[in-house]
PDB file of C-alpha atoms in Angstrom:
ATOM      1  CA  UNK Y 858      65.864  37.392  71.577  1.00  0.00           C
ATOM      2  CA  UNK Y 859      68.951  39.136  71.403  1.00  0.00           C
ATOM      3  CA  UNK Y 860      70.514  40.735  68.213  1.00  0.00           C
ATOM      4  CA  UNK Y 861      74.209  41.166  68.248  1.00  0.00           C
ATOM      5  CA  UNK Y 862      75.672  43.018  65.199  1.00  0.00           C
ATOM      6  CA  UNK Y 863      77.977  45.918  64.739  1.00  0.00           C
ATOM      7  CA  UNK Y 864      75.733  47.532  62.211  1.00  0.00           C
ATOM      8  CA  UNK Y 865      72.659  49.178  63.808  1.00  0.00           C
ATOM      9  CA  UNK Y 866      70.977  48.691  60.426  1.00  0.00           C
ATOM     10  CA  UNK Y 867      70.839  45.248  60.507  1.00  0.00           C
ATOM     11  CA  UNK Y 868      69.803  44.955  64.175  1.00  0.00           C
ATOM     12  CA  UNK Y 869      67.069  47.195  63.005  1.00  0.00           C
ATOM     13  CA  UNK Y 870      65.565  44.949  60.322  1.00  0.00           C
ATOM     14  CA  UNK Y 871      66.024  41.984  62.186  1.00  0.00           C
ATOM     15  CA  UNK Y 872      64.308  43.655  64.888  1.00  0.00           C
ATOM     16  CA  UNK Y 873      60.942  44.333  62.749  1.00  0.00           C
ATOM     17  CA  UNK Y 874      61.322  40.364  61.505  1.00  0.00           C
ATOM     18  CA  UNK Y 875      61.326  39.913  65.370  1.00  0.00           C
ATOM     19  CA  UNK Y 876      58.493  41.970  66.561  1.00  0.00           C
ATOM     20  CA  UNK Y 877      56.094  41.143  63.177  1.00  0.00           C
ATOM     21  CA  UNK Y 878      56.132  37.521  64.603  1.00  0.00           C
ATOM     22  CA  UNK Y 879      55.302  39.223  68.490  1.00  0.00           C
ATOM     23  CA  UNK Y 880      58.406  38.217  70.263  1.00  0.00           C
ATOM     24  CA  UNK Y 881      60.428  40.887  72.350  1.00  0.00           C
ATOM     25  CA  UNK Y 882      64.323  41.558  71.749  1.00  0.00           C
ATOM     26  CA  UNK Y 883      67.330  43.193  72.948  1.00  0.00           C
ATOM     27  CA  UNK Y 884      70.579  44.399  70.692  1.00  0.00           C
ATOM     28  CA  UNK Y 885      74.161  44.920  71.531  1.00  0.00           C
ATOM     29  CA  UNK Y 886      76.869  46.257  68.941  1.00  0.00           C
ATOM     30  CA  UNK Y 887      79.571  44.128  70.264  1.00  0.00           C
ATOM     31  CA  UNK Y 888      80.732  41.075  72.473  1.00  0.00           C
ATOM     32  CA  UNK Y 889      81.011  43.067  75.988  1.00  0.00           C
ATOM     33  CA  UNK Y 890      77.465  44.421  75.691  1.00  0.00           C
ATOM     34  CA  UNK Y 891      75.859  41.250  74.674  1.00  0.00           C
ATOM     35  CA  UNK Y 892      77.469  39.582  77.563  1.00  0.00           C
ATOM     36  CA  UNK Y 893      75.814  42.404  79.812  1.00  0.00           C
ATOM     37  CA  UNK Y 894      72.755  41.383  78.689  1.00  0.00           C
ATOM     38  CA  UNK Y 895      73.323  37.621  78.275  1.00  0.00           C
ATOM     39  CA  UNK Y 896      73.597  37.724  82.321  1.00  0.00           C
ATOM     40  CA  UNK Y 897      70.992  40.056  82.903  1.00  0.00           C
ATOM     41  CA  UNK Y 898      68.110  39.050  81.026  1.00  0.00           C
ATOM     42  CA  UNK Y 899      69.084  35.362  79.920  1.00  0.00           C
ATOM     43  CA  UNK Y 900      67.916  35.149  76.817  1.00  0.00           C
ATOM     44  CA  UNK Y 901      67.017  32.093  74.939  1.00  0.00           C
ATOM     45  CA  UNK Y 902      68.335  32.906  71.835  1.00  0.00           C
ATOM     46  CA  UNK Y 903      70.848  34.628  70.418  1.00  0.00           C
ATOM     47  CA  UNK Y 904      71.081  35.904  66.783  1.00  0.00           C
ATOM     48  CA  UNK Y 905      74.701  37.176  66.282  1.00  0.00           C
ATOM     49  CA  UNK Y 906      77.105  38.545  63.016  1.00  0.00           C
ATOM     50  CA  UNK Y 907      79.916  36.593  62.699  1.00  0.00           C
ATOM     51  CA  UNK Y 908      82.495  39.354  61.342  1.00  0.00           C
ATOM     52  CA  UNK Y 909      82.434  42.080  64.417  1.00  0.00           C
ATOM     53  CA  UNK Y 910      85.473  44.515  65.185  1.00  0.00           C
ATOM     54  CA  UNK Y 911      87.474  43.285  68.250  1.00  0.00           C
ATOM     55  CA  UNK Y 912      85.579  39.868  69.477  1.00  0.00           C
ATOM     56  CA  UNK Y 913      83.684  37.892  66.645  1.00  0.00           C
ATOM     57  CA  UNK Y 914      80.709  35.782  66.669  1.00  0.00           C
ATOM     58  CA  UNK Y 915      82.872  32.754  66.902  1.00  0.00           C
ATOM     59  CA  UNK Y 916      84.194  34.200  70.169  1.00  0.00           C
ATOM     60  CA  UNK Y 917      81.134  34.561  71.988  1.00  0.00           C
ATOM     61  CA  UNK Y 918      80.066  31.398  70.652  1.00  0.00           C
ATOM     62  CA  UNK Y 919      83.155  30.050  72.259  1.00  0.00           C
ATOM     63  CA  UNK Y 920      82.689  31.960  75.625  1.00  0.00           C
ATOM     64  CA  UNK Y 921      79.426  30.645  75.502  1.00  0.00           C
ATOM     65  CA  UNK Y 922      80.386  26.935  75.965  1.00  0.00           C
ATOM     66  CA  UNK Y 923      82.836  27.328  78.190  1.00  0.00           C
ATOM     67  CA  UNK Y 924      80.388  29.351  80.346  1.00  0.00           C
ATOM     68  CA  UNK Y 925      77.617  26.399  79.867  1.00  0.00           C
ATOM     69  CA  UNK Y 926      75.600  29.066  79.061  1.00  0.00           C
ATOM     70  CA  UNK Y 927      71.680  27.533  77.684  1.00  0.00           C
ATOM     71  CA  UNK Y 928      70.436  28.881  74.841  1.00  0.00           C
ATOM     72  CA  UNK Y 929      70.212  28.858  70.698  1.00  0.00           C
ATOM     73  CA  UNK Y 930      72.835  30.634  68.803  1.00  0.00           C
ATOM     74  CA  UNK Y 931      72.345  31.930  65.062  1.00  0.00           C
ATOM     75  CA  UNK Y 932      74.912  33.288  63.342  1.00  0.00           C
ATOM     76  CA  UNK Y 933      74.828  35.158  60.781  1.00  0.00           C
ATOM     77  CA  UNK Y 934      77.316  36.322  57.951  1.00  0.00           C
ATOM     78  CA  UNK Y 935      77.337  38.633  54.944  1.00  0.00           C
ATOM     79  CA  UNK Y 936      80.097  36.299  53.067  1.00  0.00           C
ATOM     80  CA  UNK Y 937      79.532  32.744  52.482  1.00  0.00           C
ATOM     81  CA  UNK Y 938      82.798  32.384  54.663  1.00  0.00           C
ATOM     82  CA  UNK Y 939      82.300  28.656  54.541  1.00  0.00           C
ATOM     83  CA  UNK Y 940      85.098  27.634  56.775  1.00  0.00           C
ATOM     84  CA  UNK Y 941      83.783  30.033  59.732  1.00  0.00           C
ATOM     85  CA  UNK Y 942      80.051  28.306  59.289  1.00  0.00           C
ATOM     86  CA  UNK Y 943      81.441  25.169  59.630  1.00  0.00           C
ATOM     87  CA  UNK Y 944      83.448  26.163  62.933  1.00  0.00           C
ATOM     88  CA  UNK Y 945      80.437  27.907  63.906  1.00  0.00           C
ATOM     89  CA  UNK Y 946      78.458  24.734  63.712  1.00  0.00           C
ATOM     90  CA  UNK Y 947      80.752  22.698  65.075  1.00  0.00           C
ATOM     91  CA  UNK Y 948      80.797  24.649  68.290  1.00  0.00           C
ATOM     92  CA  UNK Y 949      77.539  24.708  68.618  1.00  0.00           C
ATOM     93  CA  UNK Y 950      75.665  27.322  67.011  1.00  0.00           C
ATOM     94  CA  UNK Y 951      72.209  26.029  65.918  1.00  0.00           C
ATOM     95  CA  UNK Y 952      71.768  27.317  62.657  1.00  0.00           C
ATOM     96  CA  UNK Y 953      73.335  30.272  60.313  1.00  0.00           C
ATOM     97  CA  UNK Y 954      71.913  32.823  58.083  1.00  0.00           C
ATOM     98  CA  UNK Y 955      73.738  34.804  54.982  1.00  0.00           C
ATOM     99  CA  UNK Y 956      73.097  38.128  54.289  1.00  0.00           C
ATOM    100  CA  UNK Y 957      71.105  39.671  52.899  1.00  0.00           C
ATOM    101  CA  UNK Y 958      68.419  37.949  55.027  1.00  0.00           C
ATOM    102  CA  UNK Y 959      65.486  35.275  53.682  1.00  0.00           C
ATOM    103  CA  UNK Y 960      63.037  36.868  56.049  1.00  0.00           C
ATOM    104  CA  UNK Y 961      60.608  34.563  55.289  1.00  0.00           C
ATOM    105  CA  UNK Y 962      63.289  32.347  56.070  1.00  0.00           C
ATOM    106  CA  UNK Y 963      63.327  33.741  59.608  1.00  0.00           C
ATOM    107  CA  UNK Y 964      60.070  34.402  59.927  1.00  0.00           C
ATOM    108  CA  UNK Y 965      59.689  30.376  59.220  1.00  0.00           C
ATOM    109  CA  UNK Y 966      62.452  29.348  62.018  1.00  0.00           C
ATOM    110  CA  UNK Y 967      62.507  31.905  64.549  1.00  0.00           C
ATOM    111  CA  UNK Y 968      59.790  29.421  66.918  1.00  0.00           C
ATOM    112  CA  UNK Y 969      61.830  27.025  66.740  1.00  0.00           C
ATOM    113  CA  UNK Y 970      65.207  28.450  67.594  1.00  0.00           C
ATOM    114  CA  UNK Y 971      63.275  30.003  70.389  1.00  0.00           C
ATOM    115  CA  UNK Y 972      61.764  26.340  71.639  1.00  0.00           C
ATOM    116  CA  UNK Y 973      65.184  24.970  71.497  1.00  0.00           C
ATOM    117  CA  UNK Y 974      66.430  27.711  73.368  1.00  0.00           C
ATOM    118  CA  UNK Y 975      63.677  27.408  75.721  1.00  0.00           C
ATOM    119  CA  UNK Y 976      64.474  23.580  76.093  1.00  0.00           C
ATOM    120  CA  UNK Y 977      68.044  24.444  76.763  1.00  0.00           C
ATOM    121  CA  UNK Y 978      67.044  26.719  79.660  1.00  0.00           C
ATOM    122  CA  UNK Y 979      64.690  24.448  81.649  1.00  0.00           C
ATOM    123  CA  UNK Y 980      65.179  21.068  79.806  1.00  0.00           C
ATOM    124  CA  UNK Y 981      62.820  19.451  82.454  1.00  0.00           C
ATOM    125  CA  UNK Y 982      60.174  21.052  80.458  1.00  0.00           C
ATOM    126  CA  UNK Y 983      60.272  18.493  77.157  1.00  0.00           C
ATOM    127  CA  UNK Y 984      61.681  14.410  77.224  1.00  0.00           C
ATOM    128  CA  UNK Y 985      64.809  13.698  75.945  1.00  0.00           C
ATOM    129  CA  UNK Y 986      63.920  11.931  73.364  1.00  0.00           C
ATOM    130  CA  UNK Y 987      61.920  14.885  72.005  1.00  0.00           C
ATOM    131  CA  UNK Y 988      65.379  17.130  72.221  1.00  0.00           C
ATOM    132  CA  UNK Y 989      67.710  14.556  71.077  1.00  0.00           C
ATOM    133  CA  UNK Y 990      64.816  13.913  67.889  1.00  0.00           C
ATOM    134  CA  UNK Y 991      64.965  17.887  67.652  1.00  0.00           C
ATOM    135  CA  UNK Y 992      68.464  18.473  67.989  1.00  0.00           C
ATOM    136  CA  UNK Y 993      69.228  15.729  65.260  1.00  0.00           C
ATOM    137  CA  UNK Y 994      66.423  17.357  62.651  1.00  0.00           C
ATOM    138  CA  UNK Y 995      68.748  20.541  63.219  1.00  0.00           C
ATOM    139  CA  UNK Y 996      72.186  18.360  62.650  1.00  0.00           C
ATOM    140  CA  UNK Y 997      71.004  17.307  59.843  1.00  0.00           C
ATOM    141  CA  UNK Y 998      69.473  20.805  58.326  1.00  0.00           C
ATOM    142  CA  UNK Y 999      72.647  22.258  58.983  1.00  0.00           C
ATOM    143  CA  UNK Y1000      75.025  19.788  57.225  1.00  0.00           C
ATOM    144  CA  UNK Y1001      72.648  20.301  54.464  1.00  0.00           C
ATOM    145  CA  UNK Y1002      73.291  23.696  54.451  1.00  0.00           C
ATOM    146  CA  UNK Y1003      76.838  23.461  54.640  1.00  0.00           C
ATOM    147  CA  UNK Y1004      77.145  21.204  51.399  1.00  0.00           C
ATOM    148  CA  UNK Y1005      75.135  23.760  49.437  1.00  0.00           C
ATOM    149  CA  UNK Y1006      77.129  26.653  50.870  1.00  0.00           C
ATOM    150  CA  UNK Y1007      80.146  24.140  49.637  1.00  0.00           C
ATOM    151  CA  UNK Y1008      78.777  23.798  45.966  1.00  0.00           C
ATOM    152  CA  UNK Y1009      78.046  27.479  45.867  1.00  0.00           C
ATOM    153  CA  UNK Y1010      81.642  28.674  47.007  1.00  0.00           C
TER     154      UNK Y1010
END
């Protein structure tokens, strides 16, 4: 997993959230470090802030695409900054999380952002039909989301 936020503190709780369920991570403070890592270590899953100085969340989210880069991609936000979910989602990015953090929340969907992510990488590994089934649980999940993030704004 790989943690990308500009505020060290909330790498480091995410981090415990991350190692209390036994999986390994990274962190980067910006865009140009996570990228260092993203092709080094190819991780399956990246949990990223959407609100960073210079390049945003949405950016690398963007420069993920065009790279064709396979993995999961949570964002993360401490405003419900409805407008910026919704672009997240609709390039891509699997799911979203507001601060402050539901880490039973996390705790709860980390395994599956990772199996996604894990699909993504080597999709030869699960049938289509089980990804397209998965990936339209998440669809679904997310536009859920949205319309309560919508009602709440």
């Amino acid at each position: 997993v790989l943690l990308i936020d500009d505020e060290p503190e909330i790498i480091e709780l995410l981090a415990l959230v991350i190692q209390r369920k036994g999986y390994s991570f990274k962190s980067a403070l910006n865009v140009k470090d996570a990228w260092t890592i993203i092709q080094q270590d190819h991780p399956p899953l990246l949990c990223c802030d959407i609100s960073m100085p210079e390049k945003t969340g949405l950016d690398l989210l963007k420069e993920i695409k065009e790279q064709k880069y396979p993995c999961s991609m949570v964002m993360f936000t401490a405003y419900a900054e409805c407008e910026r979910l919704r672009e997240a989602l609709r390039l891509g990015a699997l799911d979203y999380m507001t601060k402050p953090f539901d880490f039973k929340t996390i705790l709860e969907r980390i395994p599956m952002w990772l199996e996604l992510g894990r699909k993504l990488q080597h999709p030869m590994d699960a049938s289509l039909a089980e990804q397209i089934s998965h990936l339209k649980d998440l669809i679904k999940y997310s536009q859920q989301e949205v319309g309560r993030q919508k009602k709440t704004a």
